[in-house]
């Protein structure tokens, strides 16, 4: 199994096609900011946060990959795009030779980032007295 890098993911033709077609789909729906700029920004912030928190370099790299891939499910639909994106990421990362334990980390991140999951998380923790301020 290979240690797949963000650079390798960015060079992948399938990843590029899914991002491009997903962006076209979103543009027809009136969404404007799900471009490569957005994906690169999320990848960079994800890596930086984990590095500053002292996580191992490989974990920070996985966070960057997850950040870059987190919206690829938009090619299927905006609704539940996290779940479809997690499955697309699995397919891509398997083809690239990533170990299954690393694929799982990225799948969890992609599959749980969207708005519906955020709302459920906030409701659950708000009921315990934890506020999102």
Short mmCIF file of the N, C-alpha and C atoms (twelve columns), coordinates in Angstrom:
data_MODEL
# 
_entry.id   MODEL 
# 
loop_
_atom_site.group_PDB 
_atom_site.id 
_atom_site.type_symbol 
_atom_site.label_atom_id 
_atom_site.label_alt_id 
_atom_site.label_comp_id 
_atom_site.label_asym_id 
_atom_site.label_seq_id 
_atom_site.Cartn_x 
_atom_site.Cartn_y 
_atom_site.Cartn_z 
_atom_site.pdbx_PDB_model_num 
ATOM 1   N N  . UNK A 1   0.831   -1.191 0.000   1 
ATOM 2   C CA . UNK A 1   0.000   0.000  0.000   1 
ATOM 3   C C  . UNK A 1   0.879   1.259  0.000   1 
ATOM 4   N N  . UNK A 2   0.442   2.226  -0.751  1 
ATOM 5   C CA . UNK A 2   1.192   3.462  -0.896  1 
ATOM 6   C C  . UNK A 2   0.686   4.527  0.064   1 
ATOM 7   N N  . UNK A 3   1.572   5.435  0.427   1 
ATOM 8   C CA . UNK A 3   1.151   6.609  1.190   1 
ATOM 9   C C  . UNK A 3   0.711   7.666  0.175   1 
ATOM 10  N N  . UNK A 4   -0.577  7.738  -0.019  1 
ATOM 11  C CA . UNK A 4   -1.157  8.672  -0.976  1 
ATOM 12  C C  . UNK A 4   -1.029  10.081 -0.414  1 
ATOM 13  N N  . UNK A 5   -0.671  11.019 -1.273  1 
ATOM 14  C CA . UNK A 5   -0.487  12.410 -0.856  1 
ATOM 15  C C  . UNK A 5   -1.563  13.307 -1.466  1 
ATOM 16  N N  . UNK A 6   -1.698  14.478 -0.888  1 
ATOM 17  C CA . UNK A 6   -2.616  15.465 -1.437  1 
ATOM 18  C C  . UNK A 6   -2.225  15.822 -2.867  1 
ATOM 19  N N  . UNK A 7   -0.945  15.962 -3.123  1 
ATOM 20  C CA . UNK A 7   -0.487  16.301 -4.477  1 
ATOM 21  C C  . UNK A 7   -0.937  15.245 -5.482  1 
ATOM 22  N N  . UNK A 8   -0.861  13.982 -5.093  1 
ATOM 23  C CA . UNK A 8   -1.280  12.904 -5.975  1 
ATOM 24  C C  . UNK A 8   -2.793  12.960 -6.222  1 
ATOM 25  N N  . UNK A 9   -3.563  13.226 -5.179  1 
ATOM 26  C CA . UNK A 9   -5.014  13.332 -5.308  1 
ATOM 27  C C  . UNK A 9   -5.366  14.483 -6.245  1 
ATOM 28  N N  . UNK A 10  -4.682  15.608 -6.103  1 
ATOM 29  C CA . UNK A 10  -4.959  16.768 -6.956  1 
ATOM 30  C C  . UNK A 10  -4.643  16.501 -8.428  1 
ATOM 31  N N  . UNK A 11  -3.663  15.629 -8.700  1 
ATOM 32  C CA . UNK A 11  -3.285  15.302 -10.080 1 
ATOM 33  C C  . UNK A 11  -4.196  14.261 -10.718 1 
ATOM 34  N N  . UNK A 12  -5.034  13.622 -9.946  1 
ATOM 35  C CA . UNK A 12  -5.843  12.512 -10.437 1 
ATOM 36  C C  . UNK A 12  -6.946  13.002 -11.379 1 
ATOM 37  N N  . UNK A 13  -7.027  12.411 -12.556 1 
ATOM 38  C CA . UNK A 13  -7.996  12.828 -13.571 1 
ATOM 39  C C  . UNK A 13  -9.438  12.599 -13.111 1 
ATOM 40  N N  . UNK A 14  -9.695  11.517 -12.404 1 
ATOM 41  C CA . UNK A 14  -11.056 11.250 -11.931 1 
ATOM 42  C C  . UNK A 14  -11.480 12.293 -10.903 1 
ATOM 43  N N  . UNK A 15  -10.603 12.621 -9.983  1 
ATOM 44  C CA . UNK A 15  -10.903 13.649 -8.985  1 
ATOM 45  C C  . UNK A 15  -11.223 14.961 -9.688  1 
ATOM 46  N N  . UNK A 16  -10.401 15.331 -10.643 1 
ATOM 47  C CA . UNK A 16  -10.615 16.581 -11.375 1 
ATOM 48  C C  . UNK A 16  -11.959 16.573 -12.096 1 
ATOM 49  N N  . UNK A 17  -12.303 15.460 -12.726 1 
ATOM 50  C CA . UNK A 17  -13.573 15.373 -13.449 1 
ATOM 51  C C  . UNK A 17  -14.762 15.506 -12.493 1 
ATOM 52  N N  . UNK A 18  -14.693 14.847 -11.341 1 
ATOM 53  C CA . UNK A 18  -15.797 14.917 -10.379 1 
ATOM 54  C C  . UNK A 18  -15.952 16.324 -9.812  1 
ATOM 55  N N  . UNK A 19  -14.835 16.976 -9.515  1 
ATOM 56  C CA . UNK A 19  -14.892 18.347 -9.002  1 
ATOM 57  C C  . UNK A 19  -15.472 19.281 -10.059 1 
ATOM 58  N N  . UNK A 20  -14.981 19.178 -11.270 1 
ATOM 59  C CA . UNK A 20  -15.430 20.056 -12.354 1 
ATOM 60  C C  . UNK A 20  -16.915 19.880 -12.631 1 
ATOM 61  N N  . UNK A 21  -17.358 18.640 -12.777 1 
ATOM 62  C CA . UNK A 21  -18.783 18.394 -13.060 1 
ATOM 63  C C  . UNK A 21  -19.658 18.764 -11.863 1 
ATOM 64  N N  . UNK A 22  -19.171 18.517 -10.661 1 
ATOM 65  C CA . UNK A 22  -19.919 18.919 -9.475  1 
ATOM 66  C C  . UNK A 22  -20.097 20.419 -9.406  1 
ATOM 67  N N  . UNK A 23  -19.039 21.158 -9.739  1 
ATOM 68  C CA . UNK A 23  -19.126 22.622 -9.754  1 
ATOM 69  C C  . UNK A 23  -20.121 23.112 -10.807 1 
ATOM 70  N N  . UNK A 24  -20.120 22.467 -11.972 1 
ATOM 71  C CA . UNK A 24  -21.083 22.839 -13.014 1 
ATOM 72  C C  . UNK A 24  -22.509 22.602 -12.523 1 
ATOM 73  N N  . UNK A 25  -22.716 21.478 -11.863 1 
ATOM 74  C CA . UNK A 25  -24.030 21.156 -11.307 1 
ATOM 75  C C  . UNK A 25  -24.461 22.221 -10.302 1 
ATOM 76  N N  . UNK A 26  -23.567 22.596 -9.408  1 
ATOM 77  C CA . UNK A 26  -23.909 23.595 -8.381  1 
ATOM 78  C C  . UNK A 26  -24.149 24.968 -8.982  1 
ATOM 79  N N  . UNK A 27  -23.390 25.325 -10.005 1 
ATOM 80  C CA . UNK A 27  -23.589 26.626 -10.645 1 
ATOM 81  C C  . UNK A 27  -24.988 26.740 -11.223 1 
ATOM 82  N N  . UNK A 28  -25.520 25.654 -11.780 1 
ATOM 83  C CA . UNK A 28  -26.877 25.700 -12.331 1 
ATOM 84  C C  . UNK A 28  -27.920 25.878 -11.231 1 
ATOM 85  N N  . UNK A 29  -27.547 25.534 -9.989  1 
ATOM 86  C CA . UNK A 29  -28.449 25.682 -8.848  1 
ATOM 87  C C  . UNK A 29  -28.255 27.025 -8.147  1 
ATOM 88  N N  . UNK A 30  -27.275 27.822 -8.616  1 
ATOM 89  C CA . UNK A 30  -27.051 29.139 -8.037  1 
ATOM 90  C C  . UNK A 30  -25.956 29.205 -6.985  1 
ATOM 91  N N  . UNK A 31  -25.258 28.105 -6.744  1 
ATOM 92  C CA . UNK A 31  -24.135 28.114 -5.804  1 
ATOM 93  C C  . UNK A 31  -22.899 28.609 -6.536  1 
ATOM 94  N N  . UNK A 32  -22.097 29.446 -5.879  1 
ATOM 95  C CA . UNK A 32  -20.949 30.030 -6.550  1 
ATOM 96  C C  . UNK A 32  -19.609 29.632 -5.944  1 
ATOM 97  N N  . UNK A 33  -19.533 29.244 -4.694  1 
ATOM 98  C CA . UNK A 33  -18.233 29.107 -4.033  1 
ATOM 99  C C  . UNK A 33  -17.892 27.670 -3.629  1 
ATOM 100 N N  . UNK A 34  -17.970 26.770 -4.582  1 
ATOM 101 C CA . UNK A 34  -17.516 25.398 -4.338  1 
ATOM 102 C C  . UNK A 34  -16.445 25.040 -5.353  1 
ATOM 103 N N  . UNK A 35  -15.576 25.983 -5.619  1 
ATOM 104 C CA . UNK A 35  -14.541 25.856 -6.630  1 
ATOM 105 C C  . UNK A 35  -13.283 25.210 -6.057  1 
ATOM 106 N N  . UNK A 36  -12.268 25.105 -6.914  1 
ATOM 107 C CA . UNK A 36  -10.961 24.624 -6.467  1 
ATOM 108 C C  . UNK A 36  -10.411 25.527 -5.360  1 
ATOM 109 N N  . UNK A 37  -10.705 26.799 -5.443  1 
ATOM 110 C CA . UNK A 37  -10.262 27.724 -4.385  1 
ATOM 111 C C  . UNK A 37  -10.798 27.279 -3.032  1 
ATOM 112 N N  . UNK A 38  -12.075 26.958 -2.976  1 
ATOM 113 C CA . UNK A 38  -12.705 26.483 -1.741  1 
ATOM 114 C C  . UNK A 38  -12.045 25.189 -1.264  1 
ATOM 115 N N  . UNK A 39  -11.853 24.249 -2.167  1 
ATOM 116 C CA . UNK A 39  -11.268 22.957 -1.789  1 
ATOM 117 C C  . UNK A 39  -9.836  23.114 -1.297  1 
ATOM 118 N N  . UNK A 40  -9.060  23.947 -1.976  1 
ATOM 119 C CA . UNK A 40  -7.678  24.190 -1.542  1 
ATOM 120 C C  . UNK A 40  -7.633  24.893 -0.187  1 
ATOM 121 N N  . UNK A 41  -8.550  25.809 0.039   1 
ATOM 122 C CA . UNK A 41  -8.604  26.513 1.315   1 
ATOM 123 C C  . UNK A 41  -8.952  25.542 2.449   1 
ATOM 124 N N  . UNK A 42  -9.960  24.700 2.252   1 
ATOM 125 C CA . UNK A 42  -10.343 23.728 3.279   1 
ATOM 126 C C  . UNK A 42  -9.202  22.760 3.541   1 
ATOM 127 N N  . UNK A 43  -8.531  22.313 2.486   1 
ATOM 128 C CA . UNK A 43  -7.397  21.401 2.654   1 
ATOM 129 C C  . UNK A 43  -6.286  22.063 3.459   1 
ATOM 130 N N  . UNK A 44  -5.973  23.288 3.136   1 
ATOM 131 C CA . UNK A 44  -4.903  24.013 3.828   1 
ATOM 132 C C  . UNK A 44  -5.243  24.255 5.297   1 
ATOM 133 N N  . UNK A 45  -6.460  24.706 5.553   1 
ATOM 134 C CA . UNK A 45  -6.867  24.959 6.937   1 
ATOM 135 C C  . UNK A 45  -6.868  23.662 7.741   1 
ATOM 136 N N  . UNK A 46  -7.366  22.599 7.150   1 
ATOM 137 C CA . UNK A 46  -7.398  21.308 7.841   1 
ATOM 138 C C  . UNK A 46  -5.996  20.863 8.242   1 
ATOM 139 N N  . UNK A 47  -5.065  20.963 7.304   1 
ATOM 140 C CA . UNK A 47  -3.675  20.588 7.597   1 
ATOM 141 C C  . UNK A 47  -3.089  21.490 8.692   1 
ATOM 142 N N  . UNK A 48  -3.291  22.783 8.551   1 
ATOM 143 C CA . UNK A 48  -2.715  23.735 9.510   1 
ATOM 144 C C  . UNK A 48  -3.229  23.525 10.929  1 
ATOM 145 N N  . UNK A 49  -4.522  23.289 11.064  1 
ATOM 146 C CA . UNK A 49  -5.096  23.080 12.398  1 
ATOM 147 C C  . UNK A 49  -4.450  21.869 13.058  1 
ATOM 148 N N  . UNK A 50  -4.362  20.762 12.343  1 
ATOM 149 C CA . UNK A 50  -3.792  19.552 12.947  1 
ATOM 150 C C  . UNK A 50  -2.299  19.696 13.223  1 
ATOM 151 N N  . UNK A 51  -1.589  20.377 12.350  1 
ATOM 152 C CA . UNK A 51  -0.160  20.612 12.621  1 
ATOM 153 C C  . UNK A 51  0.014   21.452 13.880  1 
ATOM 154 N N  . UNK A 52  -0.771  22.510 14.010  1 
ATOM 155 C CA . UNK A 52  -0.651  23.384 15.184  1 
ATOM 156 C C  . UNK A 52  -1.059  22.692 16.478  1 
ATOM 157 N N  . UNK A 53  -1.939  21.692 16.353  1 
ATOM 158 C CA . UNK A 53  -2.340  20.923 17.529  1 
ATOM 159 C C  . UNK A 53  -1.364  19.791 17.856  1 
ATOM 160 N N  . UNK A 54  -0.321  19.645 17.039  1 
ATOM 161 C CA . UNK A 54  0.724   18.678 17.316  1 
ATOM 162 C C  . UNK A 54  0.465   17.262 16.821  1 
ATOM 163 N N  . UNK A 55  -0.485  17.096 15.910  1 
ATOM 164 C CA . UNK A 55  -0.734  15.766 15.358  1 
ATOM 165 C C  . UNK A 55  0.416   15.365 14.436  1 
ATOM 166 N N  . UNK A 56  0.615   14.055 14.260  1 
ATOM 167 C CA . UNK A 56  1.663   13.592 13.338  1 
ATOM 168 C C  . UNK A 56  1.438   14.132 11.923  1 
ATOM 169 N N  . UNK A 57  2.523   14.284 11.184  1 
ATOM 170 C CA . UNK A 57  2.473   14.835 9.832   1 
ATOM 171 C C  . UNK A 57  1.537   14.036 8.925   1 
ATOM 172 N N  . UNK A 58  1.524   12.705 9.076   1 
ATOM 173 C CA . UNK A 58  0.649   11.883 8.227   1 
ATOM 174 C C  . UNK A 58  -0.824  12.169 8.508   1 
ATOM 175 N N  . UNK A 59  -1.175  12.364 9.747   1 
ATOM 176 C CA . UNK A 59  -2.561  12.683 10.101  1 
ATOM 177 C C  . UNK A 59  -2.950  14.037 9.500   1 
ATOM 178 N N  . UNK A 60  -2.037  14.994 9.538   1 
ATOM 179 C CA . UNK A 60  -2.296  16.300 8.929   1 
ATOM 180 C C  . UNK A 60  -2.471  16.164 7.410   1 
ATOM 181 N N  . UNK A 61  -1.695  15.276 6.789   1 
ATOM 182 C CA . UNK A 61  -1.829  15.031 5.347   1 
ATOM 183 C C  . UNK A 61  -3.197  14.423 5.036   1 
ATOM 184 N N  . UNK A 62  -3.643  13.480 5.863   1 
ATOM 185 C CA . UNK A 62  -4.970  12.880 5.663   1 
ATOM 186 C C  . UNK A 62  -6.071  13.924 5.813   1 
ATOM 187 N N  . UNK A 63  -5.908  14.827 6.769   1 
ATOM 188 C CA . UNK A 63  -6.887  15.906 6.936   1 
ATOM 189 C C  . UNK A 63  -6.924  16.787 5.693   1 
ATOM 190 N N  . UNK A 64  -5.766  17.065 5.121   1 
ATOM 191 C CA . UNK A 64  -5.714  17.879 3.906   1 
ATOM 192 C C  . UNK A 64  -6.401  17.162 2.744   1 
ATOM 193 N N  . UNK A 65  -6.175  15.861 2.624   1 
ATOM 194 C CA . UNK A 65  -6.832  15.087 1.563   1 
ATOM 195 C C  . UNK A 65  -8.347  15.111 1.767   1 
ATOM 196 N N  . UNK A 66  -8.784  14.896 2.995   1 
ATOM 197 C CA . UNK A 66  -10.217 14.930 3.290   1 
ATOM 198 C C  . UNK A 66  -10.790 16.302 2.978   1 
ATOM 199 N N  . UNK A 67  -10.067 17.351 3.336   1 
ATOM 200 C CA . UNK A 67  -10.518 18.703 3.046   1 
ATOM 201 C C  . UNK A 67  -10.677 18.947 1.558   1 
ATOM 202 N N  . UNK A 68  -9.757  18.407 0.776   1 
ATOM 203 C CA . UNK A 68  -9.821  18.591 -0.672  1 
ATOM 204 C C  . UNK A 68  -10.966 17.790 -1.294  1 
ATOM 205 N N  . UNK A 69  -11.225 16.611 -0.757  1 
ATOM 206 C CA . UNK A 69  -12.242 15.728 -1.341  1 
ATOM 207 C C  . UNK A 69  -13.637 15.915 -0.751  1 
ATOM 208 N N  . UNK A 70  -13.782 16.727 0.287   1 
ATOM 209 C CA . UNK A 70  -15.024 16.728 1.057   1 
ATOM 210 C C  . UNK A 70  -16.286 17.064 0.256   1 
ATOM 211 N N  . UNK A 71  -16.171 17.750 -0.853  1 
ATOM 212 C CA . UNK A 71  -17.352 18.128 -1.623  1 
ATOM 213 C C  . UNK A 71  -17.503 17.385 -2.948  1 
ATOM 214 N N  . UNK A 72  -16.742 16.307 -3.177  1 
ATOM 215 C CA . UNK A 72  -16.858 15.630 -4.477  1 
ATOM 216 C C  . UNK A 72  -18.232 15.004 -4.686  1 
ATOM 217 N N  . UNK A 73  -18.960 14.762 -3.611  1 
ATOM 218 C CA . UNK A 73  -20.314 14.217 -3.740  1 
ATOM 219 C C  . UNK A 73  -21.299 15.169 -4.378  1 
ATOM 220 N N  . UNK A 74  -20.922 16.437 -4.529  1 
ATOM 221 C CA . UNK A 74  -21.795 17.401 -5.204  1 
ATOM 222 C C  . UNK A 74  -22.062 17.009 -6.652  1 
ATOM 223 N N  . UNK A 75  -21.225 16.166 -7.212  1 
ATOM 224 C CA . UNK A 75  -21.446 15.703 -8.577  1 
ATOM 225 C C  . UNK A 75  -22.705 14.842 -8.656  1 
ATOM 226 N N  . UNK A 76  -23.086 14.220 -7.553  1 
ATOM 227 C CA . UNK A 76  -24.290 13.389 -7.496  1 
ATOM 228 C C  . UNK A 76  -25.492 14.253 -7.147  1 
ATOM 229 N N  . UNK A 77  -25.379 14.988 -6.042  1 
ATOM 230 C CA . UNK A 77  -26.467 15.840 -5.565  1 
ATOM 231 C C  . UNK A 77  -25.945 16.673 -4.413  1 
ATOM 232 N N  . UNK A 78  -26.501 17.836 -4.219  1 
ATOM 233 C CA . UNK A 78  -26.133 18.636 -3.052  1 
ATOM 234 C C  . UNK A 78  -26.678 17.981 -1.779  1 
ATOM 235 N N  . UNK A 79  -27.855 17.391 -1.904  1 
ATOM 236 C CA . UNK A 79  -28.448 16.705 -0.751  1 
ATOM 237 C C  . UNK A 79  -27.652 15.429 -0.465  1 
ATOM 238 N N  . UNK A 80  -27.256 15.266 0.760   1 
ATOM 239 C CA . UNK A 80  -26.476 14.102 1.202   1 
ATOM 240 C C  . UNK A 80  -25.158 13.950 0.433   1 
ATOM 241 N N  . UNK A 81  -24.601 15.073 0.004   1 
ATOM 242 C CA . UNK A 81  -23.359 15.004 -0.769  1 
ATOM 243 C C  . UNK A 81  -22.193 14.469 0.057   1 
ATOM 244 N N  . UNK A 82  -22.273 14.593 1.366   1 
ATOM 245 C CA . UNK A 82  -21.216 14.040 2.210   1 
ATOM 246 C C  . UNK A 82  -21.139 12.533 2.112   1 
ATOM 247 N N  . UNK A 83  -22.296 11.882 2.126   1 
ATOM 248 C CA . UNK A 83  -22.317 10.428 2.038   1 
ATOM 249 C C  . UNK A 83  -21.888 9.936  0.667   1 
ATOM 250 N N  . UNK A 84  -22.418 10.546 -0.397  1 
ATOM 251 C CA . UNK A 84  -21.992 10.117 -1.733  1 
ATOM 252 C C  . UNK A 84  -20.514 10.437 -1.943  1 
ATOM 253 N N  . UNK A 85  -20.053 11.548 -1.388  1 
ATOM 254 C CA . UNK A 85  -18.636 11.901 -1.496  1 
ATOM 255 C C  . UNK A 85  -17.736 10.912 -0.776  1 
ATOM 256 N N  . UNK A 86  -18.183 10.431 0.386   1 
ATOM 257 C CA . UNK A 86  -17.396 9.434  1.119   1 
ATOM 258 C C  . UNK A 86  -17.221 8.173  0.296   1 
ATOM 259 N N  . UNK A 87  -18.276 7.753  -0.387  1 
ATOM 260 C CA . UNK A 87  -18.189 6.551  -1.224  1 
ATOM 261 C C  . UNK A 87  -17.318 6.778  -2.457  1 
ATOM 262 N N  . UNK A 88  -17.433 7.958  -3.053  1 
ATOM 263 C CA . UNK A 88  -16.560 8.277  -4.188  1 
ATOM 264 C C  . UNK A 88  -15.096 8.332  -3.744  1 
ATOM 265 N N  . UNK A 89  -14.855 8.924  -2.577  1 
ATOM 266 C CA . UNK A 89  -13.486 9.001  -2.050  1 
ATOM 267 C C  . UNK A 89  -12.923 7.600  -1.826  1 
ATOM 268 N N  . UNK A 90  -13.738 6.702  -1.280  1 
ATOM 269 C CA . UNK A 90  -13.300 5.318  -1.064  1 
ATOM 270 C C  . UNK A 90  -12.831 4.693  -2.376  1 
ATOM 271 N N  . UNK A 91  -13.646 4.832  -3.402  1 
ATOM 272 C CA . UNK A 91  -13.306 4.268  -4.713  1 
ATOM 273 C C  . UNK A 91  -11.976 4.839  -5.233  1 
ATOM 274 N N  . UNK A 92  -11.839 6.134  -5.166  1 
ATOM 275 C CA . UNK A 92  -10.642 6.802  -5.681  1 
ATOM 276 C C  . UNK A 92  -9.409  6.407  -4.877  1 
ATOM 277 N N  . UNK A 93  -9.512  6.475  -3.568  1 
ATOM 278 C CA . UNK A 93  -8.352  6.199  -2.714  1 
ATOM 279 C C  . UNK A 93  -7.944  4.734  -2.769  1 
ATOM 280 N N  . UNK A 94  -8.905  3.833  -2.942  1 
ATOM 281 C CA . UNK A 94  -8.583  2.415  -3.132  1 
ATOM 282 C C  . UNK A 94  -7.783  2.243  -4.417  1 
ATOM 283 N N  . UNK A 95  -8.255  2.881  -5.481  1 
ATOM 284 C CA . UNK A 95  -7.548  2.796  -6.768  1 
ATOM 285 C C  . UNK A 95  -6.128  3.350  -6.664  1 
ATOM 286 N N  . UNK A 96  -5.959  4.404  -5.865  1 
ATOM 287 C CA . UNK A 96  -4.635  5.004  -5.693  1 
ATOM 288 C C  . UNK A 96  -3.735  4.181  -4.759  1 
ATOM 289 N N  . UNK A 97  -4.310  3.204  -4.073  1 
ATOM 290 C CA . UNK A 97  -3.515  2.322  -3.230  1 
ATOM 291 C C  . UNK A 97  -3.411  2.724  -1.768  1 
ATOM 292 N N  . UNK A 98  -4.312  3.554  -1.292  1 
ATOM 293 C CA . UNK A 98  -4.263  3.975  0.111   1 
ATOM 294 C C  . UNK A 98  -4.680  2.818  1.016   1 
ATOM 295 N N  . UNK A 99  -4.030  2.663  2.167   1 
ATOM 296 C CA . UNK A 99  -4.433  1.633  3.126   1 
ATOM 297 C C  . UNK A 99  -5.859  1.882  3.637   1 
ATOM 298 N N  . UNK A 100 -6.571  0.796  3.921   1 
ATOM 299 C CA . UNK A 100 -7.976  0.872  4.318   1 
ATOM 300 C C  . UNK A 100 -8.195  1.708  5.573   1 
ATOM 301 N N  . UNK A 101 -7.281  1.644  6.528   1 
ATOM 302 C CA . UNK A 101 -7.479  2.426  7.754   1 
ATOM 303 C C  . UNK A 101 -7.416  3.924  7.478   1 
ATOM 304 N N  . UNK A 102 -6.586  4.336  6.535   1 
ATOM 305 C CA . UNK A 102 -6.527  5.753  6.158   1 
ATOM 306 C C  . UNK A 102 -7.748  6.145  5.333   1 
ATOM 307 N N  . UNK A 103 -8.195  5.255  4.450   1 
ATOM 308 C CA . UNK A 103 -9.420  5.528  3.686   1 
ATOM 309 C C  . UNK A 103 -10.588 5.781  4.628   1 
ATOM 310 N N  . UNK A 104 -10.676 4.983  5.677   1 
ATOM 311 C CA . UNK A 104 -11.785 5.110  6.623   1 
ATOM 312 C C  . UNK A 104 -11.787 6.471  7.300   1 
ATOM 313 N N  . UNK A 105 -10.622 6.977  7.642   1 
ATOM 314 C CA . UNK A 105 -10.525 8.302  8.271   1 
ATOM 315 C C  . UNK A 105 -11.091 9.374  7.338   1 
ATOM 316 N N  . UNK A 106 -10.723 9.300  6.085   1 
ATOM 317 C CA . UNK A 106 -11.181 10.284 5.099   1 
ATOM 318 C C  . UNK A 106 -12.674 10.130 4.834   1 
ATOM 319 N N  . UNK A 107 -13.152 8.886  4.785   1 
ATOM 320 C CA . UNK A 107 -14.577 8.653  4.577   1 
ATOM 321 C C  . UNK A 107 -15.414 9.241  5.711   1 
ATOM 322 N N  . UNK A 108 -14.960 9.080  6.944   1 
ATOM 323 C CA . UNK A 108 -15.681 9.638  8.092   1 
ATOM 324 C C  . UNK A 108 -15.744 11.165 7.986   1 
ATOM 325 N N  . UNK A 109 -14.631 11.773 7.642   1 
ATOM 326 C CA . UNK A 109 -14.598 13.238 7.525   1 
ATOM 327 C C  . UNK A 109 -15.531 13.724 6.414   1 
ATOM 328 N N  . UNK A 110 -15.462 13.092 5.254   1 
ATOM 329 C CA . UNK A 110 -16.322 13.498 4.133   1 
ATOM 330 C C  . UNK A 110 -17.787 13.250 4.445   1 
ATOM 331 N N  . UNK A 111 -18.081 12.109 5.012   1 
ATOM 332 C CA . UNK A 111 -19.466 11.712 5.227   1 
ATOM 333 C C  . UNK A 111 -20.185 12.457 6.326   1 
ATOM 334 N N  . UNK A 112 -19.437 13.188 7.153   1 
ATOM 335 C CA . UNK A 112 -20.061 13.855 8.301   1 
ATOM 336 C C  . UNK A 112 -19.851 15.360 8.322   1 
ATOM 337 N N  . UNK A 113 -19.521 15.954 7.204   1 
ATOM 338 C CA . UNK A 113 -19.228 17.394 7.223   1 
ATOM 339 C C  . UNK A 113 -20.410 18.281 6.836   1 
ATOM 340 N N  . UNK A 114 -21.445 17.741 6.253   1 
ATOM 341 C CA . UNK A 114 -22.461 18.608 5.641   1 
ATOM 342 C C  . UNK A 114 -23.434 19.223 6.637   1 
ATOM 343 N N  . UNK A 115 -24.266 20.091 6.116   1 
ATOM 344 C CA . UNK A 115 -25.127 20.926 6.935   1 
ATOM 345 C C  . UNK A 115 -26.080 20.121 7.811   1 
ATOM 346 N N  . UNK A 116 -26.691 19.071 7.247   1 
ATOM 347 C CA . UNK A 116 -27.643 18.285 8.025   1 
ATOM 348 C C  . UNK A 116 -26.957 17.654 9.226   1 
ATOM 349 N N  . UNK A 117 -25.755 17.166 9.048   1 
ATOM 350 C CA . UNK A 117 -25.027 16.534 10.142  1 
ATOM 351 C C  . UNK A 117 -24.608 17.596 11.162  1 
ATOM 352 N N  . UNK A 118 -24.241 18.769 10.687  1 
ATOM 353 C CA . UNK A 118 -23.872 19.856 11.585  1 
ATOM 354 C C  . UNK A 118 -25.036 20.239 12.483  1 
ATOM 355 N N  . UNK A 119 -26.224 20.351 11.901  1 
ATOM 356 C CA . UNK A 119 -27.409 20.731 12.685  1 
ATOM 357 C C  . UNK A 119 -27.713 19.683 13.751  1 
ATOM 358 N N  . UNK A 120 -27.634 18.404 13.380  1 
ATOM 359 C CA . UNK A 120 -27.900 17.343 14.357  1 
ATOM 360 C C  . UNK A 120 -26.877 17.388 15.482  1 
ATOM 361 N N  . UNK A 121 -25.633 17.636 15.137  1 
ATOM 362 C CA . UNK A 121 -24.569 17.718 16.140  1 
ATOM 363 C C  . UNK A 121 -24.829 18.880 17.083  1 
ATOM 364 N N  . UNK A 122 -25.165 20.027 16.517  1 
ATOM 365 C CA . UNK A 122 -25.419 21.206 17.351  1 
ATOM 366 C C  . UNK A 122 -26.616 20.994 18.266  1 
ATOM 367 N N  . UNK A 123 -27.667 20.394 17.748  1 
ATOM 368 C CA . UNK A 123 -28.847 20.139 18.584  1 
ATOM 369 C C  . UNK A 123 -28.505 19.189 19.728  1 
ATOM 370 N N  . UNK A 124 -27.753 18.154 19.431  1 
ATOM 371 C CA . UNK A 124 -27.390 17.169 20.451  1 
ATOM 372 C C  . UNK A 124 -26.587 17.809 21.577  1 
ATOM 373 N N  . UNK A 125 -25.599 18.616 21.218  1 
ATOM 374 C CA . UNK A 125 -24.751 19.206 22.239  1 
ATOM 375 C C  . UNK A 125 -25.399 20.430 22.887  1 
ATOM 376 N N  . UNK A 126 -26.259 21.140 22.176  1 
ATOM 377 C CA . UNK A 126 -26.966 22.260 22.791  1 
ATOM 378 C C  . UNK A 126 -27.886 21.756 23.889  1 
ATOM 379 N N  . UNK A 127 -28.464 20.580 23.697  1 
ATOM 380 C CA . UNK A 127 -29.354 20.019 24.726  1 
ATOM 381 C C  . UNK A 127 -28.578 19.638 25.969  1 
ATOM 382 N N  . UNK A 128 -27.279 19.552 25.891  1 
ATOM 383 C CA . UNK A 128 -26.414 19.234 27.037  1 
ATOM 384 C C  . UNK A 128 -25.795 20.484 27.636  1 
ATOM 385 N N  . UNK A 129 -26.243 21.644 27.158  1 
ATOM 386 C CA . UNK A 129 -25.751 22.889 27.719  1 
ATOM 387 C C  . UNK A 129 -24.494 23.420 27.040  1 
ATOM 388 N N  . UNK A 130 -24.079 22.824 25.942  1 
ATOM 389 C CA . UNK A 130 -22.893 23.295 25.223  1 
ATOM 390 C C  . UNK A 130 -23.387 24.167 24.074  1 
ATOM 391 N N  . UNK A 131 -22.898 25.378 23.974  1 
ATOM 392 C CA . UNK A 131 -23.359 26.326 22.980  1 
ATOM 393 C C  . UNK A 131 -22.325 26.475 21.874  1 
ATOM 394 N N  . UNK A 132 -22.795 26.802 20.701  1 
ATOM 395 C CA . UNK A 132 -21.949 27.086 19.545  1 
ATOM 396 C C  . UNK A 132 -21.886 28.599 19.372  1 
ATOM 397 N N  . UNK A 133 -21.014 29.268 20.108  1 
ATOM 398 C CA . UNK A 133 -20.901 30.732 20.039  1 
ATOM 399 C C  . UNK A 133 -19.658 31.147 19.326  1 
# 
